[in-house]
Amino acid sequence: MTIAFLNGEFMPLAEAKISPMDRGFLFGDGIYEVVPTYDGAPVGFKGHTARMSDGLSAINIDNPYTPEQWREILDTLVSKNSTHFSTGNIGIYFHVSRGADVKRYHAYPTGVTPTVFGFAFEIAPPQPTNKQSAKALKVALEEDKRWQRCHIKSTSLLGNVMHFQAGADAGVNETILFNSEGMITEASACNVFMVKDNVITTPPLNHQLLPGITRAIAITAFKNAGLDVKEDWFSKEDLLNADEVWLTSSSKEVAAVTEVNGKQIGEGIIGPVWEKAIRAYHAYKFDA
Ligand code: PDD
């Protein structure tokens, strides 16, 4: 059994209990983060804690901990769980909900204490650096039907869950989303990049997508490596005609996609720019 963190205490995951009146349970009223760690070293920790602070302040919840305190919880979860997993690839989930009120009433209550939860789970090993050993992903394509505040990493994930499920039902790994103008926003749990003529493009940040920490690290890493990268909107037609398509997330790092909606991308195999990109990402990720 893994060890979890709940409201200041570490305990076996099965013993971590919260009230059904918790607003995270009733309303999805909370913020979460997933931080990847490899042999105890987190990737993007500063960015994850900063984004959690932004999300909490956007929904008027006081951040219960400083970044240093979050770091201590992360390190403790990693060390308490390290013997449980067969690898050092451990994801740490953090979750702060508004807490449990005595009644169900939509407006933010006063005087409730946020519920703070953390647990550890095994994530995939770091991406290999050559395309022969990497796993290519297939994705579905759907119109983005989520809310207008996708920049907030909210625990209200039903929209994302339904988009992801559409991909799962189609037998693919993810679902890439486009807005009502036909422009790509992100995927149900990842950011999206495309490559055309050696130029790497990812949608710019606004309310339609999450400011992914992996996305930010990747952009800096690619620039450091001299790759041509820009933030700009592109359409689903651009995506389908791209030379390469990639997804980024804390658990996938930079993952190549070779099929979108049943259509082969480029030559239908992982492309040469991905190899340069993943090497650049690995060279920089622990410095971010
Ligand atoms: N998903 N977009 C969405 C909608 C996401 O849920 C995620 C992360 C990302 C990538 O963000 P980051 O690089 O910071 O992980 C983009 C996490 C991993 C999840 O929900 O499990």
Short mmCIF file of C-alpha atoms and ligand atoms in Angstrom, two decimals:
data_model
loop_
_atom_site.label_atom_id
_atom_site.label_comp_id
_atom_site.label_asym_id
_atom_site.label_seq_id
_atom_site.Cartn_x
_atom_site.Cartn_y
_atom_site.Cartn_z
CA MET A 1 0.00 0.00 0.00
CA THR A 2 1.33 3.43 -0.89
CA ILE A 3 1.59 6.25 1.64
CA ALA A 4 -0.56 9.33 1.08
CA PHE A 5 -0.63 12.79 2.63
CA LEU A 6 -3.90 14.17 3.99
CA ASN A 7 -4.28 17.41 5.94
CA GLY A 8 -0.83 17.41 7.48
CA GLU A 9 -0.42 13.66 8.06
CA PHE A 10 1.12 10.76 6.19
CA MET A 11 -0.91 7.53 6.18
CA PRO A 12 -1.63 4.43 4.08
CA LEU A 13 -3.69 5.52 1.07
CA ALA A 14 -6.68 3.36 2.09
CA GLU A 15 -6.86 5.19 5.43
CA ALA A 16 -7.07 8.64 3.81
CA LYS A 17 -10.73 9.65 4.22
CA ILE A 18 -12.58 12.90 3.54
CA SER A 19 -16.13 14.10 4.16
CA PRO A 20 -18.73 13.64 1.40
CA MET A 21 -19.55 17.31 2.12
CA ASP A 22 -16.12 18.28 0.82
CA ARG A 23 -16.65 20.79 -1.98
CA GLY A 24 -14.04 18.99 -4.04
CA PHE A 25 -16.40 15.99 -4.02
CA LEU A 26 -19.66 17.96 -4.43
CA PHE A 27 -18.57 20.66 -6.89
CA GLY A 28 -15.08 19.77 -8.17
CA ASP A 29 -14.14 22.95 -6.27
CA GLY A 30 -10.37 22.60 -6.10
CA ILE A 31 -7.00 22.81 -7.79
CA TYR A 32 -4.50 20.03 -8.49
CA GLU A 33 -1.00 19.41 -9.79
CA VAL A 34 0.94 16.39 -11.02
CA VAL A 35 4.72 16.67 -10.53
CA PRO A 36 6.96 14.05 -12.18
CA THR A 37 10.05 12.86 -10.28
CA TYR A 38 12.89 10.64 -11.50
CA ASP A 39 15.10 9.03 -8.83
CA GLY A 40 13.82 11.65 -6.41
CA ALA A 41 14.47 14.68 -8.62
CA PRO A 42 11.32 16.62 -9.57
CA VAL A 43 10.89 18.26 -12.98
CA GLY A 44 9.47 21.79 -13.07
CA PHE A 45 8.80 21.99 -9.34
CA LYS A 46 8.94 25.80 -9.32
CA GLY A 47 6.49 26.02 -12.20
CA HIS A 48 4.09 23.51 -10.64
CA THR A 49 3.94 25.34 -7.30
CA ALA A 50 3.60 28.72 -9.03
CA ARG A 51 0.73 27.42 -11.19
CA MET A 52 -0.97 25.94 -8.13
CA SER A 53 -0.74 29.33 -6.37
CA ASP A 54 -2.23 31.04 -9.44
CA GLY A 55 -5.09 28.51 -9.59
CA LEU A 56 -5.84 28.77 -5.89
CA SER A 57 -5.89 32.56 -5.97
CA ALA A 58 -8.13 32.48 -9.08
CA ILE A 59 -10.74 30.62 -7.01
CA ASN A 60 -10.11 32.46 -3.71
CA ILE A 61 -8.54 29.63 -1.72
CA ASP A 62 -5.54 30.53 0.42
CA ASN A 63 -2.52 28.44 -0.50
CA PRO A 64 -2.02 26.32 2.63
CA TYR A 65 1.74 25.91 2.09
CA THR A 66 4.81 27.75 0.90
CA PRO A 67 6.80 26.25 -2.00
CA GLU A 68 9.35 25.01 0.57
CA GLN A 69 6.60 23.20 2.51
CA TRP A 70 5.20 21.68 -0.69
CA ARG A 71 8.73 20.52 -1.49
CA GLU A 72 9.03 18.85 1.89
CA ILE A 73 5.73 17.00 1.33
CA LEU A 74 6.86 15.93 -2.14
CA ASP A 75 10.23 14.68 -0.88
CA THR A 76 8.56 12.79 1.97
CA LEU A 77 6.01 11.16 -0.36
CA VAL A 78 8.81 10.09 -2.70
CA SER A 79 10.95 8.65 0.08
CA LYS A 80 8.06 6.91 1.91
CA ASN A 81 6.90 5.31 -1.35
CA SER A 82 10.21 4.55 -3.03
CA THR A 83 10.33 0.92 -1.93
CA HIS A 84 6.76 0.35 -3.11
CA PHE A 85 7.57 0.95 -6.77
CA SER A 86 9.99 -1.06 -8.88
CA THR A 87 11.38 2.09 -10.56
CA GLY A 88 12.38 5.60 -9.48
CA ASN A 89 9.78 7.11 -11.82
CA ILE A 90 7.23 8.55 -9.41
CA GLY A 91 4.46 11.05 -10.05
CA ILE A 92 3.28 13.16 -7.13
CA TYR A 93 -0.34 14.32 -7.16
CA PHE A 94 -1.25 17.39 -5.07
CA HIS A 95 -4.83 18.48 -4.56
CA VAL A 96 -6.32 21.37 -2.58
CA SER A 97 -10.08 21.59 -2.37
CA ARG A 98 -12.06 24.33 -0.65
CA GLY A 99 -12.95 21.91 2.15
CA ALA A 100 -16.13 20.58 3.76
CA ASP A 101 -19.06 22.86 4.60
CA VAL A 102 -22.13 21.83 6.64
CA LYS A 103 -24.51 22.55 3.77
CA ARG A 104 -24.49 22.33 -0.02
CA TYR A 105 -24.62 25.90 -1.26
CA HIS A 106 -22.90 27.11 -4.41
CA ALA A 107 -21.29 30.35 -3.09
CA TYR A 108 -17.85 30.09 -1.50
CA PRO A 109 -18.42 29.52 2.24
CA THR A 110 -16.34 31.34 4.84
CA GLY A 111 -14.56 29.62 7.68
CA VAL A 112 -13.94 26.25 6.01
CA THR A 113 -10.48 24.69 6.05
CA PRO A 114 -9.10 23.53 2.70
CA THR A 115 -8.58 19.80 2.27
CA VAL A 116 -5.03 19.01 1.19
CA PHE A 117 -4.29 15.64 -0.36
CA GLY A 118 -1.22 14.12 -1.97
CA PHE A 119 -0.33 10.67 -3.21
CA ALA A 120 2.37 8.93 -5.23
CA PHE A 121 2.01 6.77 -8.32
CA GLU A 122 4.35 5.18 -10.81
CA ILE A 123 4.85 7.04 -14.09
CA ALA A 124 6.41 5.96 -17.38
CA PRO A 125 10.21 6.00 -17.58
CA PRO A 126 11.86 8.98 -19.27
CA GLN A 127 11.31 8.98 -23.04
CA PRO A 128 14.10 7.22 -24.91
CA THR A 129 16.25 9.49 -27.06
CA ASN A 130 15.98 7.53 -30.29
CA LYS A 131 12.84 7.16 -32.33
CA GLN A 132 13.22 3.39 -32.78
CA SER A 133 12.71 2.79 -29.06
CA ALA A 134 9.98 5.39 -28.47
CA LYS A 135 6.29 4.59 -28.47
CA ALA A 136 4.23 6.42 -31.09
CA LEU A 137 0.77 7.59 -30.05
CA LYS A 138 -2.49 7.69 -31.97
CA VAL A 139 -5.11 10.31 -31.14
CA ALA A 140 -8.69 11.27 -31.89
CA LEU A 141 -9.77 14.80 -32.87
CA GLU A 142 -12.83 16.53 -31.39
CA GLU A 143 -14.31 19.98 -30.98
CA ASP A 144 -13.35 21.37 -27.58
CA LYS A 145 -16.54 21.33 -25.50
CA ARG A 146 -15.00 22.39 -22.18
CA TRP A 147 -15.44 25.61 -20.22
CA GLN A 148 -13.84 29.03 -20.84
CA ARG A 149 -11.33 28.75 -17.99
CA CYS A 150 -9.09 25.97 -19.20
CA HIS A 151 -6.02 27.89 -17.96
CA ILE A 152 -7.06 27.00 -14.38
CA LYS A 153 -5.91 23.51 -13.36
CA SER A 154 -9.22 22.73 -11.75
CA THR A 155 -10.26 19.37 -10.36
CA SER A 156 -13.55 19.84 -12.30
CA LEU A 157 -12.35 17.57 -15.08
CA LEU A 158 -15.55 16.06 -16.47
CA GLY A 159 -15.14 17.87 -19.81
CA ASN A 160 -11.59 16.56 -20.11
CA VAL A 161 -12.66 13.09 -18.98
CA MET A 162 -15.38 12.94 -21.67
CA HIS A 163 -12.94 14.02 -24.40
CA PHE A 164 -10.35 11.50 -23.19
CA GLN A 165 -13.02 8.77 -23.09
CA ALA A 166 -13.94 9.48 -26.73
CA GLY A 167 -10.33 8.67 -27.62
CA ALA A 168 -10.34 5.57 -25.44
CA ASP A 169 -13.58 4.40 -27.09
CA ALA A 170 -11.91 4.88 -30.48
CA GLY A 171 -8.99 2.74 -29.30
CA VAL A 172 -6.44 5.58 -29.31
CA ASN A 173 -4.26 7.20 -26.64
CA GLU A 174 -5.58 10.79 -26.43
CA THR A 175 -7.96 13.31 -27.97
CA ILE A 176 -6.71 16.54 -29.53
CA LEU A 177 -9.20 19.42 -29.36
CA PHE A 178 -10.05 22.30 -31.71
CA ASN A 179 -12.13 25.39 -30.93
CA SER A 180 -15.23 26.70 -32.76
CA GLU A 181 -12.92 28.43 -35.28
CA GLY A 182 -11.20 25.13 -36.05
CA MET A 183 -7.97 26.12 -34.26
CA ILE A 184 -6.16 23.56 -32.09
CA THR A 185 -6.24 24.34 -28.36
CA GLU A 186 -4.69 21.36 -26.52
CA ALA A 187 -5.52 17.71 -25.81
CA SER A 188 -7.69 16.35 -22.99
CA ALA A 189 -4.65 15.98 -20.67
CA CYS A 190 -1.68 17.30 -22.72
CA ASN A 191 -0.49 20.30 -24.70
CA VAL A 192 -0.01 19.99 -28.45
CA PHE A 193 2.95 20.83 -30.73
CA MET A 194 3.28 20.44 -34.49
CA VAL A 195 6.27 20.60 -36.84
CA LYS A 196 6.16 21.81 -40.44
CA ASP A 197 9.30 22.39 -42.49
CA ASN A 198 11.41 22.18 -39.31
CA VAL A 199 9.41 24.92 -37.54
CA ILE A 200 7.90 23.80 -34.21
CA THR A 201 4.61 25.50 -33.31
CA THR A 202 2.40 25.30 -30.23
CA PRO A 203 -0.75 27.35 -29.50
CA PRO A 204 -0.16 30.54 -27.47
CA LEU A 205 -1.45 30.69 -23.89
CA ASN A 206 -4.95 31.96 -23.23
CA HIS A 207 -8.10 30.79 -21.45
CA GLN A 208 -8.53 27.90 -23.91
CA LEU A 209 -5.58 25.86 -22.69
CA LEU A 210 -3.59 24.95 -19.64
CA PRO A 211 -0.19 26.64 -19.31
CA GLY A 212 1.56 23.28 -19.23
CA ILE A 213 4.78 23.12 -17.24
CA THR A 214 6.21 20.57 -19.69
CA ARG A 215 5.21 22.90 -22.55
CA ALA A 216 7.11 25.79 -20.94
CA ILE A 217 10.20 23.67 -20.20
CA ALA A 218 10.11 22.26 -23.74
CA ILE A 219 9.91 25.70 -25.38
CA THR A 220 12.98 26.90 -23.42
CA ALA A 221 14.82 23.64 -24.04
CA PHE A 222 14.14 23.80 -27.79
CA LYS A 223 15.32 27.42 -27.96
CA ASN A 224 18.47 26.53 -25.99
CA ALA A 225 19.18 23.80 -28.54
CA GLY A 226 18.76 26.21 -31.46
CA LEU A 227 15.51 24.68 -32.71
CA ASP A 228 12.99 26.97 -34.43
CA VAL A 229 9.96 27.22 -32.10
CA LYS A 230 7.05 29.63 -32.05
CA GLU A 231 3.75 30.10 -30.20
CA ASP A 232 0.98 30.56 -32.74
CA TRP A 233 -2.46 29.23 -33.55
CA PHE A 234 -2.79 26.48 -36.14
CA SER A 235 -5.85 24.80 -37.57
CA LYS A 236 -6.89 21.16 -37.53
CA GLU A 237 -6.05 21.07 -41.27
CA ASP A 238 -2.52 22.34 -40.44
CA LEU A 239 -2.30 19.62 -37.80
CA LEU A 240 -3.38 16.88 -40.21
CA ASN A 241 -0.84 18.12 -42.79
CA ALA A 242 2.02 18.53 -40.31
CA ASP A 243 5.32 16.66 -40.68
CA GLU A 244 5.25 15.76 -36.98
CA VAL A 245 2.80 16.12 -34.08
CA TRP A 246 3.77 15.87 -30.40
CA LEU A 247 1.99 15.93 -27.06
CA THR A 248 3.57 17.24 -23.86
CA SER A 249 2.62 16.54 -20.26
CA SER A 250 4.26 15.81 -16.94
CA SER A 251 3.79 12.07 -17.38
CA LYS A 252 4.46 11.85 -21.15
CA GLU A 253 7.30 14.42 -21.43
CA VAL A 254 7.42 15.04 -25.23
CA ALA A 255 5.57 12.19 -26.96
CA ALA A 256 5.27 11.73 -30.72
CA VAL A 257 1.90 11.20 -32.42
CA THR A 258 1.84 9.36 -35.75
CA GLU A 259 -1.91 9.16 -36.37
CA VAL A 260 -4.69 11.73 -35.87
CA ASN A 261 -8.29 10.70 -36.44
CA GLY A 262 -7.17 7.69 -38.50
CA LYS A 263 -4.94 9.86 -40.74
CA GLN A 264 -1.22 9.20 -40.83
CA ILE A 265 1.00 12.16 -39.82
CA GLY A 266 4.00 12.71 -42.10
CA GLU A 267 5.40 9.32 -43.00
CA GLY A 268 3.50 7.62 -40.20
CA ILE A 269 6.63 7.11 -38.11
CA ILE A 270 8.28 9.18 -35.38
CA GLY A 271 10.09 12.04 -37.12
CA PRO A 272 13.65 13.37 -36.97
CA VAL A 273 12.78 16.67 -35.25
CA TRP A 274 11.28 14.74 -32.32
CA GLU A 275 14.68 13.12 -31.66
CA LYS A 276 16.34 16.54 -31.48
CA ALA A 277 13.49 17.83 -29.33
CA ILE A 278 13.55 15.03 -26.76
CA ARG A 279 17.33 15.28 -26.43
CA ALA A 280 17.00 19.03 -25.87
CA TYR A 281 14.24 18.39 -23.30
CA HIS A 282 16.30 15.85 -21.34
CA ALA A 283 19.34 18.14 -21.40
CA TYR A 284 17.38 20.95 -19.74
CA LYS A 285 14.47 19.45 -17.74
CA PHE A 286 16.16 19.23 -14.33
CA ASP A 287 17.41 22.82 -14.59
CA ALA A 288 13.94 24.31 -15.14
N1 PDD B 1 -2.42 16.70 -17.22
N2 PDD B 1 -3.45 20.25 -20.68
C1 PDD B 1 -4.28 19.60 -19.84
C2 PDD B 1 -5.74 19.74 -20.02
C3 PDD B 1 -3.74 18.79 -18.81
O1 PDD B 1 -4.56 18.15 -17.96
C4 PDD B 1 -2.33 18.67 -18.69
C5 PDD B 1 -1.72 17.84 -17.61
C6 PDD B 1 -1.51 19.37 -19.59
C7 PDD B 1 -0.01 19.33 -19.49
O2 PDD B 1 0.43 20.04 -18.36
P1 PDD B 1 1.77 19.68 -17.60
O3 PDD B 1 2.83 19.71 -18.63
O4 PDD B 1 1.91 20.77 -16.61
O5 PDD B 1 1.63 18.32 -16.99
C8 PDD B 1 -2.11 20.16 -20.57
C9 PDD B 1 -2.00 16.05 -16.02
C10 PDD B 1 -0.67 15.37 -16.13
C11 PDD B 1 -3.11 15.16 -15.50
O6 PDD B 1 -4.23 15.66 -15.46
O7 PDD B 1 -2.86 14.02 -15.12
#
